[in-house]
Each structure stands twice: as structure tokens, then as C-alpha cells.
Amino acid sequence: MAEKMAMAKAINESLRRALETDPKVLVMGEDVGKLGGVFRVTDGLQKDFGESRVIDTPLAESGIVGAAIGLALRGYRPVVEIQFDGFVFPAYDQIVTQLAKMHARSLGKVKMPVVVRIPYGGGIGAVEHHSESPEALFAHVAGLKIVSPSNASDAYWMMQQAIQSDDPVIYFEPKRRYWDKSEVDFEAIPAPLHKAQVVREGTDLTLAAYGPMVKLCQEVANAAAEEGKSLEVLDLRSVSPLDFDAIQASVEKTRRLVVVHEAPVFFGSGAEIAARITERCFYHLEAPVLRVGGYHAPYPPARLEEEYLPDLDRVLDAVDRSLAY
Amino acid sequence: MTVDSSAARQPRRSAAGKAGTTGSKRTTRTTAPRAKKSTEPELVQLLTPEGKRVKNAEYDAYVAGITPEDLRGLYRDMVLTRRFDAEATALQRQGELGLWASLLGQEAAQIGSGRALRDDDYVFPTYREHGVAWCRGVDPTNLLGMFRGVNNGGWDPNGNNFHLYTIVIGSQTLHATGYAMGITKDGADSAVIAYFGDGASSQGDVAESFTFSAVYNAPVVFFCQNNQWAISEPTEKQTRVPLYQRAQGFGFPGVRVDGNDVLACLAVTKWALERARSGDGPTLVEAYTYRMGAHTTSDDPTRYRADDERVAWEAKDPILRLRRYLEASNHADEGFFAELEAESEALGKRVREAVRAMPDPDHFAIFENVYADGHALVDEERAQFAAYQASFADAAEGGR
Ligand SMILES: Cc1ncc(C[n+]2csc(CCOP(=O)(O)OP(=O)(O)O)c2C)c(N)n1
């Protein structure tokens, strides 16, 4: 049974299925109840599952994550919503010092099946703190798993898998893709949560991206094809763990790699990918691994975000530079 | 240094310390008992919704010297603030602003408290304090840059002792506390006021600012505008006791004031500021008011609240209330209202024109002010950006 739907709706359906099948699953966050979240991702869930399963919390992110940890200790599987990327920081302490480390601290006795949903990234013309991409700040912390779907089908299935995981998963939702529609097969056998996927085959260069930038990279590949260049597009899907085997396989074929993300390039996930792939594929590479991303500057006001965010031209530019080596 | 709650300096019959009733009958096993939402909360009021001046033994002293001209000034402030706000909402609808957070209904809380301040006091607002900004002399068009998306702030906080808007909920209450601690260290006698909402009262930062200000006896007034909602969540989702009562547990007084009564807000804030100045430490003022519009222009309140609630609060409109009082006491004539109407029109026009004329920022603004001392990486990226921009000019001149 397959259906075409928007990513936000796919996440909603996935949460619904989890609430239906597992009485221990809870949905928590600010405005997730009657309002259905500011993006309506949790629309209708409280109506159908009640206030004890779909919980409007006080306006306190540290409280939301800290309480979710306690609920997990008690056998629940909370899926918490942080309203926007920039508001996860009041909860950063709980996530980094507690959620990430509880399993190790308890010598494996305690599981932390908590999913932290964070709508992230820019491109929607919002005010400060509503457009950031803080994934690298979390990827640096051992004990957290970090994923970001790029389409409705992955959004659906990766949420199922994240909820089933006994590890804490930070689930970054590319908010500017919420309204993009694609096919979701509800009976599919999904790819493993942390496996990258080739979404377009190519031979001249690999574009690696996740979340909001996958669609852009597909557009870049289309544009490059018109110029006679064959680009392979890899949807990484998971930032931690990262599927280096998939990147390596692609790079061994194309010999060139450009990594694209919205977050600042400096100390970003692209840096880690570049370093590892250089180690793994040194003799295959025809060009240094290039990165396209945000600048070492605060995320700018809405009227400058077009300049700040990677776009078709900037990625094509990097492609040209790589091919010129 | 710790602080006792210094009841001596606090007006005795203030709301502080009188526990409101909280119903606690369990209805089901799974949901927590609900705090009873008191329909007639105990609050300091000097002007009834009908515009009648009521006596208040404790707070009358703080508005004793107020002249008819002062009253007209308060009225003018509220009318112009509302007009500015309406204009901004309209500009958002016309696509000139990306977002707007309206203060509709909260004019008395903001003008009353804002006019209680001295020039050397310092204000820490959230993102909705357009009326307080007005009182501080911040040009209203400056407030619109961030909502238009041309900057993330846009004014010099030290120009009018009015800090930048803070979007992360509650953060600024700690900044206010630290600033107030600095005032004490300097031996100065000014005070600080920190604004925040009922939703923000749940944040750890707000609790920490209460702790710090109490422990260090900081001259800060916490001014919570309880507008009943935090986006879709009613105050009951944040607290089980009336918010002003929180202060007691931290060791300083809390008062609930009618937030739609500009005189009462003025009086209570003056009282709290005087406490701060005379070394008696922090106060929590809960201005009990109502957000008449949506949370922001992105919000849809029909999904979570009933119309009749708004209708009930419209009857308590802060502007109407003062107008009735002015008229009944012959403190303002037709000419005054007509002149104000014209002034209001002019303000609307000025704001409209200013916003439309607001240029998009220079692209290189991305790299400006990232550091005070400069940074090699920023310089490098700026240069790359410049080369990239220049490549389009080259392309335009023929050939990529
Ligand atoms: C730390 C943080 N979490 C979430 C948000 C998103 N948000 C913006 S305003 C708001 C509601 C605030 O309600 P309240 O404090 O009562 O102030 P009001 O807007 O009603 O004046 C929320 C949840 C935020 N800005 N900061």
C-alpha cells in the first residue's frame, strides 16, 4: 500500500503507527497537542490518543528532555519535539551530559530509547534561531545517533526505526522539505537506519548530502547532466554513525567527492567526511574532497539567507573546481 | 547575602502571599489534577473596566502626583502603540514583513510599566515589547528590521537603555539580573526591568534569575505579562499556582496587577522600582492581561481557543478604559481625541513608508561583526564570497 504524501504528513503517520502499536510510546513537546505543533507534524494525535500519550509540556526544553530521560528509565519510549533548531540549546546539557551517556554510565544496564525531533535548517525566511543546522554539535558527542531524512518515505521509516532504537536518536527534520511530497510504501522493507543510499547513479563525481541538501544535489546533478557531466548523488541519511563504506564505494567509482550541507563548513560534518575519505581513498582521489556549506558567521537574517545557503551555483562551482584538478 | 522577603516595605494588602485556591480533585488516574483558573483573580486595580477610579490604600501614593496631562500622555502612548502594532500586522499581511508578534491587548501593561522607568534604568525585553520600546524612545521603525529580515536586532541597546529583543525564551532574565548586580557593584541607584511571558516562567533560566537576584539582592523588577497563552498552551500548562506567588519561594515579593489597567501597572512598577533602588532587591510583578490577537502572524488561534474568551477580554480593553475615565473626569476633550487620531494616521504612514524604503542588507553584512577583533577564517571566507559574487559579473560580461 503506497501513497504520495508530504514529509510532515509522513512523520505524522509514523508517529501515529508507533502510538498505535506500542503503548509505551509517548509524544511530548510544546504545542504538540491541540495545535498539532507549529508545523502540524503532530496534528490530530492528541485527539486520537489522549493527553496522557500526546503531552503538551511546559515551555522548558531542559525539562522536556530531562523528563523524557526519566520516562525512559521507567520503560517508556518518548518522542520529544524541540520546536525549532535554535531552541535545543536549553536542553543541550540534558542531551549531552545525561541522555548520551546513561547507557555507558550504567555499564549497559540502562537503555535510552528517546527520540529528539528537531525541525532544522533554513530557507523559510524566519527570524533568528529558526534556521540553524546544529547537527555537528551533536555528532561530536558519543552516545547519540543522528539521522536526517530527505524525503517522505525515509521520514516515515526512519522514524519507525528511531523509535525502535534503544539508543537516543536525534532526528533532524529538514523543515523546508516538510511540504514536499513523495511516495510512501507502508509495507516496504526499509533500508537500515544508518545506511546511505545512492539516489542517482553517476560516474564523474559524487555529491554527498543529507536532509534538506539532497534535493538540491539532485537538481545540481540534473543541471550538470545538461553540460554532459554524470554526477552520482548519495543521500547519507545518517550523520552518526556515518556510512563511510557507501561513500568509499562511490568515490572509488567516481574519484571525486563534494560534500554539501547547510551547517557552517568549519568543523562541520563535511570535515569529518573529507578527512576519512582522504584516508580511505587517497589513491583513488583525483581531487581533494571539497565542501559546500554555511559560513563561519551567525545564520543571517532572512533577506540574506539566499546568499548564505548553498545553492545550485555554489555547488556547481565546487563541481567545476573538483573536475578541473 | 540572603534576603528576607522584606514584608515591611511591601504594601500589606498586596496580592502577594495570599494563596489562591487550586482545585485538586483527581478526575482520572492518568491525568494530573488541574489548577483552577480563577475567574476573578485578586489583583491590584486602580481603574475598573468601566473607567471608574477605585481607591487603593497602598498604591495610590505612587500615582498621587499624576496630572491630567500625564493621563493624556499615557492614553496617547497606548493609542499610538496600538496603531503602530496594527500597521506592522498589516505590513506582514502585505508581505513587507516576514513575521510580526502583536502586542494587541497588552498596551497598558507595557506603557504603565514603561512610563514608571527612569532614563537611567535598563530594560531587557523579549520580542513583543513594542510599547516599552516606545516609552524608551526607540524609533518604532527600528523594531521592524528583524521582522522584515534585514537584521537580527538593529538598534544600539545603550542608546536608550533598551536591550535587543531576545527570541530564546527567558534568556534575558539572567542578563537583567547580571546587569542589576553590576549596578549594585557600581554603587549606582538605577534599576533594571526584565520582561517575559507566562510561558517563559517555566524556563530554567527564569528560575535561575530568581535565585541569583534574590541571593545577590539585585535591583531588578521581573515583569511577567501573563497574557494567558504561550502559543497554544494556556497558563495552566505552565503553573499550578498563580505566577506572582512564585516569588515567595525565592525570598522576594510578588504582586499581581491588572495588566489592562495602565494606572495600576504604573503604580505597581514604580513601587517595585523604588524597592529595588532603596536596596530591597527584586520583585516579581505579574501583569494579568490578554493576548487579543494571534501569538504571531504565523499562528492560528482558532485551533486552540474559543472566541468568547476574546470577547470577554475585549470588555476590559485597556485603551477604552482610560478613555472612559478621561471623558468622565473631563480630562480630555474632543479636540484631544481628534488630534491624536491625526497623529496616529501620520505614524501609520511614516511606518509604512519607512518599511517599504528599508533596503535589503548588503550581501557582505553576513561577515560583518562576527568578531570584535577580526578572525582569519572570516576574512578568508569573505574573500571567497567576493570572488564568487564577482564571477557572476564576469559571466554577465560574457562567458563563465
Ligand atoms: C527556548 C525557546 N523555546 C521555544 C521557543 C518558541 N516560542 C516562541 S514564543 C513561544 C511562546 C512564549 O509564550 P510566553 O512566554 O507566554 O510569551 P508570549 O509570546 O505569550 O508573550 C514559544 C514556545 C522559543 N522562542 N525559545
PDB file of N, CA, C and O in Angstrom, chain A residues 128-191:
ATOM      1  N   GLU A 128      15.646  35.048  13.728  1.00  0.00           N
ATOM      2  CA  GLU A 128      16.803  34.424  14.365  1.00  0.00           C
ATOM      3  C   GLU A 128      16.447  33.139  15.131  1.00  0.00           C
ATOM      4  O   GLU A 128      15.389  33.045  15.738  1.00  0.00           O
ATOM      5  N   HIS A 129      17.361  32.177  15.102  1.00  0.00           N
ATOM      6  CA  HIS A 129      17.257  30.900  15.835  1.00  0.00           C
ATOM      7  C   HIS A 129      16.234  29.927  15.249  1.00  0.00           C
ATOM      8  O   HIS A 129      15.904  28.924  15.865  1.00  0.00           O
ATOM      9  N   HIS A 130      15.688  30.223  14.090  1.00  0.00           N
ATOM     10  CA  HIS A 130      14.694  29.330  13.475  1.00  0.00           C
ATOM     11  C   HIS A 130      15.245  28.659  12.213  1.00  0.00           C
ATOM     12  O   HIS A 130      14.482  28.120  11.428  1.00  0.00           O
ATOM     13  N   SER A 131      16.551  28.724  11.974  1.00  0.00           N
ATOM     14  CA  SER A 131      17.069  28.254  10.680  1.00  0.00           C
ATOM     15  C   SER A 131      18.419  27.566  10.785  1.00  0.00           C
ATOM     16  O   SER A 131      19.087  27.392   9.782  1.00  0.00           O
ATOM     17  N   GLU A 132      18.780  27.165  11.975  1.00  0.00           N
ATOM     18  CA  GLU A 132      20.148  26.680  12.158  1.00  0.00           C
ATOM     19  C   GLU A 132      20.272  25.177  11.907  1.00  0.00           C
ATOM     20  O   GLU A 132      19.287  24.454  11.907  1.00  0.00           O
ATOM     21  N   SER A 133      21.528  24.753  11.715  1.00  0.00           N
ATOM     22  CA  SER A 133      21.819  23.330  11.481  1.00  0.00           C
ATOM     23  C   SER A 133      22.876  22.879  12.477  1.00  0.00           C
ATOM     24  O   SER A 133      24.059  22.865  12.176  1.00  0.00           O
ATOM     25  N   PRO A 134      22.442  22.512  13.677  1.00  0.00           N
ATOM     26  CA  PRO A 134      23.416  22.219  14.730  1.00  0.00           C
ATOM     27  C   PRO A 134      23.858  20.754  14.793  1.00  0.00           C
ATOM     28  O   PRO A 134      24.376  20.302  15.811  1.00  0.00           O
ATOM     29  N   GLU A 135      23.702  19.979  13.692  1.00  0.00           N
ATOM     30  CA  GLU A 135      23.958  18.540  13.799  1.00  0.00           C
ATOM     31  C   GLU A 135      25.373  18.195  14.223  1.00  0.00           C
ATOM     32  O   GLU A 135      25.588  17.220  14.958  1.00  0.00           O
ATOM     33  N   ALA A 136      26.356  18.996  13.775  1.00  0.00           N
ATOM     34  CA  ALA A 136      27.740  18.652  14.135  1.00  0.00           C
ATOM     35  C   ALA A 136      27.976  18.770  15.638  1.00  0.00           C
ATOM     36  O   ALA A 136      28.776  18.038  16.210  1.00  0.00           O
ATOM     37  N   LEU A 137      27.263  19.688  16.268  1.00  0.00           N
ATOM     38  CA  LEU A 137      27.419  19.860  17.714  1.00  0.00           C
ATOM     39  C   LEU A 137      26.984  18.602  18.457  1.00  0.00           C
ATOM     40  O   LEU A 137      27.466  18.314  19.545  1.00  0.00           O
ATOM     41  N   PHE A 138      26.065  17.870  17.861  1.00  0.00           N
ATOM     42  CA  PHE A 138      25.604  16.630  18.482  1.00  0.00           C
ATOM     43  C   PHE A 138      26.455  15.439  18.031  1.00  0.00           C
ATOM     44  O   PHE A 138      26.696  14.514  18.790  1.00  0.00           O
ATOM     45  N   ALA A 139      26.890  15.488  16.774  1.00  0.00           N
ATOM     46  CA  ALA A 139      27.674  14.374  16.237  1.00  0.00           C
ATOM     47  C   ALA A 139      28.989  14.214  16.996  1.00  0.00           C
ATOM     48  O   ALA A 139      29.540  13.123  17.080  1.00  0.00           O
ATOM     49  N   HIS A 140      29.466  15.283  17.566  1.00  0.00           N
ATOM     50  CA  HIS A 140      30.723  15.241  18.307  1.00  0.00           C
ATOM     51  C   HIS A 140      30.570  14.479  19.627  1.00  0.00           C
ATOM     52  O   HIS A 140      31.549  14.164  20.284  1.00  0.00           O
ATOM     53  N   VAL A 141      29.342  14.201  20.008  1.00  0.00           N
ATOM     54  CA  VAL A 141      29.075  13.589  21.307  1.00  0.00           C
ATOM     55  C   VAL A 141      28.794  12.097  21.136  1.00  0.00           C
ATOM     56  O   VAL A 141      27.837  11.709  20.466  1.00  0.00           O
ATOM     57  N   ALA A 142      29.638  11.294  21.739  1.00  0.00           N
ATOM     58  CA  ALA A 142      29.439   9.846  21.668  1.00  0.00           C
ATOM     59  C   ALA A 142      28.207   9.444  22.468  1.00  0.00           C
ATOM     60  O   ALA A 142      27.945   9.999  23.534  1.00  0.00           O
ATOM     61  N   GLY A 143      27.479   8.484  21.945  1.00  0.00           N
ATOM     62  CA  GLY A 143      26.286   8.003  22.630  1.00  0.00           C
ATOM     63  C   GLY A 143      25.001   8.457  21.963  1.00  0.00           C
ATOM     64  O   GLY A 143      23.932   7.927  22.249  1.00  0.00           O
ATOM     65  N   LEU A 144      25.122   9.443  21.065  1.00  0.00           N
ATOM     66  CA  LEU A 144      23.932   9.906  20.343  1.00  0.00           C
ATOM     67  C   LEU A 144      23.969   9.377  18.925  1.00  0.00           C
ATOM     68  O   LEU A 144      25.028   9.318  18.308  1.00  0.00           O
ATOM     69  N   LYS A 145      22.830   9.021  18.399  1.00  0.00           N
ATOM     70  CA  LYS A 145      22.722   8.714  16.980  1.00  0.00           C
ATOM     71  C   LYS A 145      21.986   9.869  16.307  1.00  0.00           C
ATOM     72  O   LYS A 145      21.068  10.444  16.899  1.00  0.00           O
ATOM     73  N   ILE A 146      22.406  10.184  15.107  1.00  0.00           N
ATOM     74  CA  ILE A 146      21.857  11.369  14.452  1.00  0.00           C
ATOM     75  C   ILE A 146      21.461  11.052  13.029  1.00  0.00           C
ATOM     76  O   ILE A 146      22.293  10.566  12.241  1.00  0.00           O
ATOM     77  N   VAL A 147      20.213  11.285  12.719  1.00  0.00           N
ATOM     78  CA  VAL A 147      19.727  10.991  11.367  1.00  0.00           C
ATOM     79  C   VAL A 147      18.970  12.191  10.818  1.00  0.00           C
ATOM     80  O   VAL A 147      18.543  13.070  11.574  1.00  0.00           O
ATOM     81  N   SER A 148      18.828  12.212   9.500  1.00  0.00           N
ATOM     82  CA  SER A 148      18.043  13.266   8.876  1.00  0.00           C
ATOM     83  C   SER A 148      17.484  12.780   7.542  1.00  0.00           C
ATOM     84  O   SER A 148      18.224  12.601   6.577  1.00  0.00           O
ATOM     85  N   PRO A 149      16.199  12.545   7.486  1.00  0.00           N
ATOM     86  CA  PRO A 149      15.607  12.066   6.230  1.00  0.00           C
ATOM     87  C   PRO A 149      15.535  13.190   5.202  1.00  0.00           C
ATOM     88  O   PRO A 149      15.551  14.365   5.561  1.00  0.00           O
ATOM     89  N   SER A 150      15.458  12.810   3.950  1.00  0.00           N
ATOM     90  CA  SER A 150      15.370  13.825   2.888  1.00  0.00           C
ATOM     91  C   SER A 150      14.063  13.735   2.121  1.00  0.00           C
ATOM     92  O   SER A 150      13.797  14.563   1.263  1.00  0.00           O
ATOM     93  N   ASN A 151      13.252  12.706   2.395  1.00  0.00           N
ATOM     94  CA  ASN A 151      12.005  12.522   1.640  1.00  0.00           C
ATOM     95  C   ASN A 151      10.968  11.859   2.529  1.00  0.00           C
ATOM     96  O   ASN A 151      11.292  11.396   3.630  1.00  0.00           O
ATOM     97  N   ALA A 152       9.746  11.818   2.065  1.00  0.00           N
ATOM     98  CA  ALA A 152       8.636  11.346   2.897  1.00  0.00           C
ATOM     99  C   ALA A 152       8.798   9.875   3.295  1.00  0.00           C
ATOM    100  O   ALA A 152       8.548   9.503   4.444  1.00  0.00           O
ATOM    101  N   SER A 153       9.238   9.056   2.370  1.00  0.00           N
ATOM    102  CA  SER A 153       9.366   7.634   2.666  1.00  0.00           C
ATOM    103  C   SER A 153      10.392   7.396   3.774  1.00  0.00           C
ATOM    104  O   SER A 153      10.132   6.680   4.747  1.00  0.00           O
ATOM    105  N   ASP A 154      11.552   8.021   3.640  1.00  0.00           N
ATOM    106  CA  ASP A 154      12.552   7.887   4.696  1.00  0.00           C
ATOM    107  C   ASP A 154      12.057   8.497   5.993  1.00  0.00           C
ATOM    108  O   ASP A 154      12.317   7.973   7.076  1.00  0.00           O
ATOM    109  N   ALA A 155      11.369   9.621   5.893  1.00  0.00           N
ATOM    110  CA  ALA A 155      10.855  10.277   7.097  1.00  0.00           C
ATOM    111  C   ALA A 155       9.969   9.288   7.859  1.00  0.00           C
ATOM    112  O   ALA A 155      10.066   9.160   9.085  1.00  0.00           O
ATOM    113  N   TYR A 156       9.136   8.578   7.118  1.00  0.00           N
ATOM    114  CA  TYR A 156       8.237   7.610   7.744  1.00  0.00           C
ATOM    115  C   TYR A 156       9.022   6.456   8.378  1.00  0.00           C
ATOM    116  O   TYR A 156       8.878   6.151   9.561  1.00  0.00           O
ATOM    117  N   TRP A 157       9.855   5.840   7.551  1.00  0.00           N
ATOM    118  CA  TRP A 157      10.512   4.614   8.022  1.00  0.00           C
ATOM    119  C   TRP A 157      11.620   4.893   9.027  1.00  0.00           C
ATOM    120  O   TRP A 157      11.828   4.153   9.976  1.00  0.00           O
ATOM    121  N   MET A 158      12.336   5.965   8.816  1.00  0.00           N
ATOM    122  CA  MET A 158      13.413   6.271   9.769  1.00  0.00           C
ATOM    123  C   MET A 158      12.840   6.623  11.135  1.00  0.00           C
ATOM    124  O   MET A 158      13.465   6.350  12.169  1.00  0.00           O
ATOM    125  N   MET A 159      11.653   7.198  11.164  1.00  0.00           N
ATOM    126  CA  MET A 159      11.015   7.473  12.453  1.00  0.00           C
ATOM    127  C   MET A 159      10.632   6.163  13.141  1.00  0.00           C
ATOM    128  O   MET A 159      10.853   5.987  14.347  1.00  0.00           O
ATOM    129  N   GLN A 160      10.096   5.208  12.374  1.00  0.00           N
ATOM    130  CA  GLN A 160       9.796   3.894  12.962  1.00  0.00           C
ATOM    131  C   GLN A 160      11.058   3.293  13.583  1.00  0.00           C
ATOM    132  O   GLN A 160      11.040   2.781  14.699  1.00  0.00           O
ATOM    133  N   GLN A 161      12.138   3.357  12.823  1.00  0.00           N
ATOM    134  CA  GLN A 161      13.384   2.744  13.290  1.00  0.00           C
ATOM    135  C   GLN A 161      13.987   3.505  14.464  1.00  0.00           C
ATOM    136  O   GLN A 161      14.535   2.900  15.388  1.00  0.00           O
ATOM    137  N   ALA A 162      13.866   4.814  14.423  1.00  0.00           N
ATOM    138  CA  ALA A 162      14.414   5.625  15.522  1.00  0.00           C
ATOM    139  C   ALA A 162      13.685   5.305  16.827  1.00  0.00           C
ATOM    140  O   ALA A 162      14.288   5.187  17.892  1.00  0.00           O
ATOM    141  N   ILE A 163      12.371   5.158  16.728  1.00  0.00           N
ATOM    142  CA  ILE A 163      11.590   4.864  17.933  1.00  0.00           C
ATOM    143  C   ILE A 163      11.936   3.469  18.456  1.00  0.00           C
ATOM    144  O   ILE A 163      12.011   3.235  19.659  1.00  0.00           O
ATOM    145  N   GLN A 164      12.189   2.546  17.531  1.00  0.00           N
ATOM    146  CA  GLN A 164      12.528   1.190  17.974  1.00  0.00           C
ATOM    147  C   GLN A 164      13.949   1.090  18.531  1.00  0.00           C
ATOM    148  O   GLN A 164      14.288   0.138  19.229  1.00  0.00           O
ATOM    149  N   SER A 165      14.770   2.051  18.214  1.00  0.00           N
ATOM    150  CA  SER A 165      16.160   2.002  18.684  1.00  0.00           C
ATOM    151  C   SER A 165      16.228   2.169  20.196  1.00  0.00           C
ATOM    152  O   SER A 165      15.525   2.997  20.771  1.00  0.00           O
ATOM    153  N   ASP A 166      17.095   1.406  20.827  1.00  0.00           N
ATOM    154  CA  ASP A 166      17.304   1.558  22.268  1.00  0.00           C
ATOM    155  C   ASP A 166      18.309   2.644  22.596  1.00  0.00           C
ATOM    156  O   ASP A 166      18.608   2.896  23.754  1.00  0.00           O
ATOM    157  N   ASP A 167      18.850   3.266  21.576  1.00  0.00           N
ATOM    158  CA  ASP A 167      19.756   4.395  21.786  1.00  0.00           C
ATOM    159  C   ASP A 167      19.014   5.696  21.524  1.00  0.00           C
ATOM    160  O   ASP A 167      18.075   5.740  20.742  1.00  0.00           O
ATOM    161  N   PRO A 168      19.496   6.766  22.149  1.00  0.00           N
ATOM    162  CA  PRO A 168      18.896   8.071  21.829  1.00  0.00           C
ATOM    163  C   PRO A 168      19.196   8.461  20.382  1.00  0.00           C
ATOM    164  O   PRO A 168      20.329   8.332  19.930  1.00  0.00           O
ATOM    165  N   VAL A 169      18.160   8.903  19.703  1.00  0.00           N
ATOM    166  CA  VAL A 169      18.319   9.310  18.306  1.00  0.00           C
ATOM    167  C   VAL A 169      17.895  10.772  18.186  1.00  0.00           C
ATOM    168  O   VAL A 169      16.797  11.143  18.617  1.00  0.00           O
ATOM    169  N   ILE A 170      18.778  11.586  17.638  1.00  0.00           N
ATOM    170  CA  ILE A 170      18.393  12.962  17.319  1.00  0.00           C
ATOM    171  C   ILE A 170      17.934  12.925  15.866  1.00  0.00           C
ATOM    172  O   ILE A 170      18.696  12.565  14.961  1.00  0.00           O
ATOM    173  N   TYR A 171      16.682  13.277  15.682  1.00  0.00           N
ATOM    174  CA  TYR A 171      16.030  13.124  14.381  1.00  0.00           C
ATOM    175  C   TYR A 171      15.813  14.523  13.803  1.00  0.00           C
ATOM    176  O   TYR A 171      14.897  15.242  14.210  1.00  0.00           O
ATOM    177  N   PHE A 172      16.719  14.905  12.931  1.00  0.00           N
ATOM    178  CA  PHE A 172      16.671  16.259  12.362  1.00  0.00           C
ATOM    179  C   PHE A 172      15.734  16.292  11.152  1.00  0.00           C
ATOM    180  O   PHE A 172      15.976  15.619  10.160  1.00  0.00           O
ATOM    181  N   GLU A 173      14.685  17.107  11.264  1.00  0.00           N
ATOM    182  CA  GLU A 173      13.701  17.189  10.182  1.00  0.00           C
ATOM    183  C   GLU A 173      13.965  18.437   9.332  1.00  0.00           C
ATOM    184  O   GLU A 173      13.934  19.550   9.857  1.00  0.00           O
ATOM    185  N   PRO A 174      14.228  18.250   8.060  1.00  0.00           N
ATOM    186  CA  PRO A 174      14.518  19.400   7.197  1.00  0.00           C
ATOM    187  C   PRO A 174      13.243  20.192   6.933  1.00  0.00           C
ATOM    188  O   PRO A 174      12.469  19.868   6.048  1.00  0.00           O
ATOM    189  N   LYS A 175      13.044  21.253   7.730  1.00  0.00           N
ATOM    190  CA  LYS A 175      11.727  21.894   7.744  1.00  0.00           C
ATOM    191  C   LYS A 175      11.326  22.457   6.387  1.00  0.00           C
ATOM    192  O   LYS A 175      10.169  22.518   6.051  1.00  0.00           O
ATOM    193  N   ARG A 176      12.308  22.840   5.581  1.00  0.00           N
ATOM    194  CA  ARG A 176      11.891  23.400   4.291  1.00  0.00           C
ATOM    195  C   ARG A 176      11.428  22.328   3.311  1.00  0.00           C
ATOM    196  O   ARG A 176      10.922  22.631   2.234  1.00  0.00           O
ATOM    197  N   ARG A 177      11.610  21.053   3.683  1.00  0.00           N
ATOM    198  CA  ARG A 177      11.097  19.951   2.842  1.00  0.00           C
ATOM    199  C   ARG A 177       9.804  19.358   3.402  1.00  0.00           C
ATOM    200  O   ARG A 177       9.307  18.383   2.869  1.00  0.00           O
ATOM    201  N   TYR A 178       9.294  19.927   4.480  1.00  0.00           N
ATOM    202  CA  TYR A 178       8.082  19.377   5.103  1.00  0.00           C
ATOM    203  C   TYR A 178       6.931  19.229   4.113  1.00  0.00           C
ATOM    204  O   TYR A 178       6.103  18.346   4.229  1.00  0.00           O
ATOM    205  N   TRP A 179       6.862  20.161   3.171  1.00  0.00           N
ATOM    206  CA  TRP A 179       5.684  20.183   2.297  1.00  0.00           C
ATOM    207  C   TRP A 179       5.942  19.506   0.950  1.00  0.00           C
ATOM    208  O   TRP A 179       5.078  19.446   0.105  1.00  0.00           O
ATOM    209  N   ASP A 180       7.143  18.966   0.779  1.00  0.00           N
ATOM    210  CA  ASP A 180       7.457  18.223  -0.452  1.00  0.00           C
ATOM    211  C   ASP A 180       6.820  16.840  -0.382  1.00  0.00           C
ATOM    212  O   ASP A 180       6.908  16.151   0.635  1.00  0.00           O
ATOM    213  N   LYS A 181       6.209  16.443  -1.491  1.00  0.00           N
ATOM    214  CA  LYS A 181       5.513  15.151  -1.486  1.00  0.00           C
ATOM    215  C   LYS A 181       6.337  14.075  -2.176  1.00  0.00           C
ATOM    216  O   LYS A 181       7.005  14.341  -3.181  1.00  0.00           O
ATOM    217  N   SER A 182       6.259  12.872  -1.642  1.00  0.00           N
ATOM    218  CA  SER A 182       6.802  11.715  -2.362  1.00  0.00           C
ATOM    219  C   SER A 182       6.082  10.458  -1.872  1.00  0.00           C
ATOM    220  O   SER A 182       5.315  10.488  -0.909  1.00  0.00           O
ATOM    221  N   GLU A 183       6.344   9.382  -2.561  1.00  0.00           N
ATOM    222  CA  GLU A 183       5.655   8.106  -2.335  1.00  0.00           C
ATOM    223  C   GLU A 183       6.114   7.463  -1.015  1.00  0.00           C
ATOM    224  O   GLU A 183       7.308   7.374  -0.753  1.00  0.00           O
ATOM    225  N   VAL A 184       5.151   7.014  -0.219  1.00  0.00           N
ATOM    226  CA  VAL A 184       5.499   6.225   0.972  1.00  0.00           C
ATOM    227  C   VAL A 184       4.831   4.863   0.841  1.00  0.00           C
ATOM    228  O   VAL A 184       3.615   4.779   0.672  1.00  0.00           O
ATOM    229  N   ASP A 185       5.637   3.816   0.913  1.00  0.00           N
ATOM    230  CA  ASP A 185       5.114   2.450   0.879  1.00  0.00           C
ATOM    231  C   ASP A 185       5.059   1.930   2.319  1.00  0.00           C
ATOM    232  O   ASP A 185       6.095   1.667   2.928  1.00  0.00           O
ATOM    233  N   PHE A 186       3.841   1.790   2.843  1.00  0.00           N
ATOM    234  CA  PHE A 186       3.690   1.433   4.253  1.00  0.00           C
ATOM    235  C   PHE A 186       4.035  -0.025   4.547  1.00  0.00           C
ATOM    236  O   PHE A 186       4.091  -0.433   5.686  1.00  0.00           O
ATOM    237  N   GLU A 187       4.204  -0.826   3.495  1.00  0.00           N
ATOM    238  CA  GLU A 187       4.564  -2.223   3.748  1.00  0.00           C
ATOM    239  C   GLU A 187       5.978  -2.543   3.291  1.00  0.00           C
ATOM    240  O   GLU A 187       6.367  -3.700   3.268  1.00  0.00           O
ATOM    241  N   ALA A 188       6.704  -1.508   2.984  1.00  0.00           N
ATOM    242  CA  ALA A 188       8.061  -1.733   2.461  1.00  0.00           C
ATOM    243  C   ALA A 188       8.949  -2.383   3.513  1.00  0.00           C
ATOM    244  O   ALA A 188       8.628  -2.387   4.706  1.00  0.00           O
ATOM    245  N   ILE A 189      10.046  -2.947   3.040  1.00  0.00           N
ATOM    246  CA  ILE A 189      11.088  -3.357   3.978  1.00  0.00           C
ATOM    247  C   ILE A 189      12.156  -2.269   3.876  1.00  0.00           C
ATOM    248  O   ILE A 189      12.853  -2.167   2.866  1.00  0.00           O
ATOM    249  N   PRO A 190      12.228  -1.429   4.876  1.00  0.00           N
ATOM    250  CA  PRO A 190      13.085  -0.242   4.743  1.00  0.00           C
ATOM    251  C   PRO A 190      14.574  -0.585   4.846  1.00  0.00           C
ATOM    252  O   PRO A 190      14.941  -1.605   5.432  1.00  0.00           O
ATOM    253  N   ALA A 191      15.373   0.282   4.275  1.00  0.00           N
ATOM    254  CA  ALA A 191      16.821   0.155   4.427  1.00  0.00           C
ATOM    255  C   ALA A 191      17.177   0.362   5.893  1.00  0.00           C
ATOM    256  O   ALA A 191      16.444   1.044   6.613  1.00  0.00           O
TER     257      ALA A 191
END
